[in-house]
PDB file of C-alpha atoms in Angstrom:
ATOM      1  CA  MET A   1     105.588 137.122  57.667  1.00  0.00           C
ATOM      2  CA  ARG A   2     102.000 136.738  57.373  1.00  0.00           C
ATOM      3  CA  LEU A   3     101.812 136.028  53.214  1.00  0.00           C
ATOM      4  CA  ALA A   4      98.373 135.968  51.307  1.00  0.00           C
ATOM      5  CA  ILE A   5      98.252 134.597  47.888  1.00  0.00           C
ATOM      6  CA  VAL A   6      95.488 135.008  46.022  1.00  0.00           C
ATOM      7  CA  GLY A   7      94.282 134.616  42.352  1.00  0.00           C
ATOM      8  CA  SER A   8      93.082 132.173  39.796  1.00  0.00           C
ATOM      9  CA  SER A   9      92.956 128.678  39.438  1.00  0.00           C
ATOM     10  CA  HIS A  10      97.061 128.927  39.148  1.00  0.00           C
ATOM     11  CA  VAL A  11      97.170 129.607  42.464  1.00  0.00           C
ATOM     12  CA  GLY A  12      96.612 125.481  42.744  1.00  0.00           C
ATOM     13  CA  THR A  13      99.939 124.846  41.079  1.00  0.00           C
ATOM     14  CA  VAL A  14     102.068 126.925  43.632  1.00  0.00           C
ATOM     15  CA  ARG A  15      99.375 125.486  46.525  1.00  0.00           C
ATOM     16  CA  GLN A  16     100.725 121.779  45.435  1.00  0.00           C
ATOM     17  CA  ALA A  17     104.533 122.991  46.385  1.00  0.00           C
ATOM     18  CA  ALA A  18     103.569 124.963  49.168  1.00  0.00           C
ATOM     19  CA  ALA A  19     106.395 122.971  51.279  1.00  0.00           C
ATOM     20  CA  ASP A  20     108.946 123.190  49.056  1.00  0.00           C
ATOM     21  CA  VAL A  21     108.022 127.122  48.451  1.00  0.00           C
ATOM     22  CA  LEU A  22     107.682 127.779  52.560  1.00  0.00           C
ATOM     23  CA  ALA A  23     110.610 125.113  52.837  1.00  0.00           C
ATOM     24  CA  VAL A  24     112.643 128.088  51.331  1.00  0.00           C
ATOM     25  CA  LEU A  25     111.018 131.149  53.139  1.00  0.00           C
ATOM     26  CA  PRO A  26     111.651 130.973  56.534  1.00  0.00           C
ATOM     27  CA  GLY A  27     109.145 132.407  58.914  1.00  0.00           C
ATOM     28  CA  VAL A  28     106.715 132.878  56.450  1.00  0.00           C
ATOM     29  CA  GLU A  29     103.094 131.746  57.284  1.00  0.00           C
ATOM     30  CA  ALA A  30     100.924 131.246  54.228  1.00  0.00           C
ATOM     31  CA  ALA A  31      97.082 132.013  53.433  1.00  0.00           C
ATOM     32  CA  TRP A  32      95.240 130.855  50.380  1.00  0.00           C
ATOM     33  CA  PHE A  33      92.674 132.302  48.556  1.00  0.00           C
ATOM     34  CA  ALA A  34      91.801 131.526  44.377  1.00  0.00           C
ATOM     35  CA  LEU A  35      88.765 130.971  42.123  1.00  0.00           C
ATOM     36  CA  PRO A  36      88.586 130.395  38.272  1.00  0.00           C
ATOM     37  CA  GLY A  37      89.738 132.776  35.600  1.00  0.00           C
ATOM     38  CA  ALA A  38      86.153 134.180  35.572  1.00  0.00           C
ATOM     39  CA  PRO A  39      85.022 135.026  38.866  1.00  0.00           C
ATOM     40  CA  PHE A  40      88.498 135.936  39.707  1.00  0.00           C
ATOM     41  CA  ARG A  41      88.709 138.740  37.527  1.00  0.00           C
ATOM     42  CA  ARG A  42      85.705 140.099  39.131  1.00  0.00           C
ATOM     43  CA  MET A  43      87.199 139.970  42.763  1.00  0.00           C
ATOM     44  CA  GLN A  44      87.711 143.449  44.161  1.00  0.00           C
ATOM     45  CA  VAL A  45      89.298 144.829  47.717  1.00  0.00           C
ATOM     46  CA  ASP A  46      86.458 146.434  49.196  1.00  0.00           C
ATOM     47  CA  ALA A  47      86.390 149.520  51.707  1.00  0.00           C
ATOM     48  CA  GLY A  48      87.273 147.706  54.781  1.00  0.00           C
ATOM     49  CA  GLY A  49      90.240 145.827  52.815  1.00  0.00           C
ATOM     50  CA  VAL A  50      88.559 142.248  52.416  1.00  0.00           C
ATOM     51  CA  LEU A  51      89.264 140.384  49.044  1.00  0.00           C
ATOM     52  CA  ARG A  52      85.627 139.091  47.385  1.00  0.00           C
ATOM     53  CA  ILE A  53      83.694 138.159  44.090  1.00  0.00           C
ATOM     54  CA  ARG A  54      81.889 141.505  42.705  1.00  0.00           C
ATOM     55  CA  ASP A  55      78.235 140.475  42.225  1.00  0.00           C
ATOM     56  CA  ALA A  56      78.946 136.762  42.802  1.00  0.00           C
ATOM     57  CA  THR A  57      76.381 134.358  42.210  1.00  0.00           C
ATOM     58  CA  ALA A  58      75.298 131.724  44.341  1.00  0.00           C
ATOM     59  CA  GLU A  59      77.749 128.913  42.660  1.00  0.00           C
ATOM     60  CA  GLU A  60      80.552 131.288  42.991  1.00  0.00           C
ATOM     61  CA  GLN A  61      79.710 131.429  46.570  1.00  0.00           C
ATOM     62  CA  ARG A  62      79.387 127.448  46.988  1.00  0.00           C
ATOM     63  CA  LEU A  63      82.739 126.835  44.992  1.00  0.00           C
ATOM     64  CA  SER A  64      84.695 129.733  47.496  1.00  0.00           C
ATOM     65  CA  ARG A  65      83.719 127.892  50.194  1.00  0.00           C
ATOM     66  CA  ARG A  66      84.523 124.649  49.103  1.00  0.00           C
ATOM     67  CA  VAL A  67      87.875 125.614  48.029  1.00  0.00           C
ATOM     68  CA  ASN A  68      88.882 128.620  50.336  1.00  0.00           C
ATOM     69  CA  GLY A  69      86.507 127.985  52.850  1.00  0.00           C
ATOM     70  CA  ASP A  70      84.841 131.175  52.458  1.00  0.00           C
ATOM     71  CA  THR A  71      83.486 133.776  50.343  1.00  0.00           C
ATOM     72  CA  CYS A  72      86.042 136.274  50.979  1.00  0.00           C
ATOM     73  CA  LEU A  73      89.890 136.409  52.743  1.00  0.00           C
ATOM     74  CA  ASP A  74      90.398 139.678  54.569  1.00  0.00           C
ATOM     75  CA  LEU A  75      93.793 141.257  53.614  1.00  0.00           C
ATOM     76  CA  ALA A  76      94.180 143.250  56.852  1.00  0.00           C
ATOM     77  CA  PRO A  77      96.376 140.915  58.416  1.00  0.00           C
ATOM     78  CA  PHE A  78      98.833 140.251  55.851  1.00  0.00           C
ATOM     79  CA  ASP A  79     102.206 141.823  55.183  1.00  0.00           C
ATOM     80  CA  ARG A  80     102.506 140.892  51.645  1.00  0.00           C
ATOM     81  CA  ILE A  81      99.591 139.832  49.023  1.00  0.00           C
ATOM     82  CA  TRP A  82     101.261 137.812  45.949  1.00  0.00           C
ATOM     83  CA  VAL A  83      98.362 137.610  42.875  1.00  0.00           C
ATOM     84  CA  ILE A  84      99.350 134.622  40.518  1.00  0.00           C
ATOM     85  CA  GLY A  85      97.023 134.271  37.392  1.00  0.00           C
ATOM     86  CA  ASN A  86      97.055 137.148  36.626  1.00  0.00           C
ATOM     87  CA  ARG A  87      97.649 137.704  32.247  1.00  0.00           C
ATOM     88  CA  PHE A  88      98.363 141.449  32.448  1.00  0.00           C
ATOM     89  CA  GLY A  89      97.064 142.645  29.294  1.00  0.00           C
ATOM     90  CA  PHE A  90      98.049 138.899  27.506  1.00  0.00           C
ATOM     91  CA  GLY A  91      96.381 139.264  24.553  1.00  0.00           C
ATOM     92  CA  ARG A  92      98.023 143.061  23.777  1.00  0.00           C
ATOM     93  CA  ILE A  93     101.297 141.903  24.515  1.00  0.00           C
ATOM     94  CA  VAL A  94     101.163 138.740  22.420  1.00  0.00           C
ATOM     95  CA  GLN A  95      99.481 141.023  19.100  1.00  0.00           C
ATOM     96  CA  LEU A  96     102.308 143.911  19.997  1.00  0.00           C
ATOM     97  CA  PHE A  97     105.494 141.208  19.154  1.00  0.00           C
ATOM     98  CA  LEU A  98     103.357 139.129  16.633  1.00  0.00           C
ATOM     99  CA  GLU A  99     103.472 142.244  14.487  1.00  0.00           C
ATOM    100  CA  ARG A 100     106.693 144.026  15.135  1.00  0.00           C
ATOM    101  CA  ASP A 101     110.093 143.118  15.061  1.00  0.00           C
ATOM    102  CA  VAL A 102     112.290 144.534  18.371  1.00  0.00           C
ATOM    103  CA  LEU A 103     114.959 146.270  16.566  1.00  0.00           C
ATOM    104  CA  GLU A 104     118.281 145.121  18.734  1.00  0.00           C
ATOM    105  CA  TRP A 105     117.459 141.775  18.083  1.00  0.00           C
ATOM    106  CA  PRO A 106     118.099 139.686  14.739  1.00  0.00           C
ATOM    107  CA  ARG A 107     115.037 140.936  12.206  1.00  0.00           C
ATOM    108  CA  THR A 108     112.016 137.988  11.371  1.00  0.00           C
ATOM    109  CA  GLY A 109     110.722 140.016   9.080  1.00  0.00           C
ATOM    110  CA  ARG A 110     107.086 141.521  10.822  1.00  0.00           C
ATOM    111  CA  PRO A 111     105.622 144.437   9.476  1.00  0.00           C
ATOM    112  CA  ARG A 112     106.386 146.887  11.970  1.00  0.00           C
ATOM    113  CA  GLY A 113     109.584 147.709  14.425  1.00  0.00           C
ATOM    114  CA  MET A 114     109.772 148.502  18.015  1.00  0.00           C
ATOM    115  CA  SER A 115     113.012 149.365  20.241  1.00  0.00           C
ATOM    116  CA  LEU A 116     113.514 147.311  22.997  1.00  0.00           C
ATOM    117  CA  ALA A 117     113.270 150.075  25.394  1.00  0.00           C
ATOM    118  CA  PHE A 118     109.477 150.690  24.112  1.00  0.00           C
ATOM    119  CA  GLY A 119     108.513 147.152  23.884  1.00  0.00           C
ATOM    120  CA  ALA A 120     109.849 146.973  27.727  1.00  0.00           C
ATOM    121  CA  ARG A 121     107.967 150.259  28.728  1.00  0.00           C
ATOM    122  CA  VAL A 122     104.884 148.800  27.062  1.00  0.00           C
ATOM    123  CA  LEU A 123     105.154 146.235  29.491  1.00  0.00           C
ATOM    124  CA  GLU A 124     105.894 147.662  32.515  1.00  0.00           C
ATOM    125  CA  THR A 125     102.973 149.873  31.583  1.00  0.00           C
ATOM    126  CA  LEU A 126     100.149 146.834  31.330  1.00  0.00           C
ATOM    127  CA  VAL A 127     101.478 145.229  34.464  1.00  0.00           C
ATOM    128  CA  GLU A 128     100.971 148.580  36.270  1.00  0.00           C
ATOM    129  CA  GLU A 129      97.614 149.375  34.731  1.00  0.00           C
ATOM    130  CA  ALA A 130      96.475 145.554  35.500  1.00  0.00           C
ATOM    131  CA  CYS A 131      97.905 145.685  39.200  1.00  0.00           C
ATOM    132  CA  ALA A 132      95.560 149.320  39.714  1.00  0.00           C
ATOM    133  CA  ARG A 133      92.747 147.493  38.622  1.00  0.00           C
ATOM    134  CA  ILE A 134      93.677 144.623  40.975  1.00  0.00           C
TER     135      ILE A 134
END
C-alpha cells in the first residue's frame, strides 16, 4: 500500500519516527509532503489530483523544494492519504467546552450545559467540514 503523509509542520514529528511507524505497518510505502501552518492551510488538490499551495509565494516555493523536493505532490498513485496538523476548527471546539458543562459529567459551574451526544455531534461536524475543505 502506498501512503501519502501530508500536512503542516506536525508531519515532521511523524517523519522523525518513520522507521518505527513503518515497522508496524508491513507492506506500507510512505511519501511525505509538509509545509508550515499558513501555507499548509492554502494547500489544495487541483483537478488533476495534484496537491499544491494555492497562490504560493516564491519563498514558499523555495521552502517546499527544500523540505519536500518539489512544490507539489501528485496524489494519484497513493492508496491512502494521511493528513496531519489540521486544527479542525480547534478554536471553536475549545470555546464550546470552555462555556459549557457536559451534563453527563460532573458539574464545574460553567454557565451553559450540553449533552455528551451534542458535544460529540458538534465535534464530528467540525471535523467533517474541515475534511471537506481539505
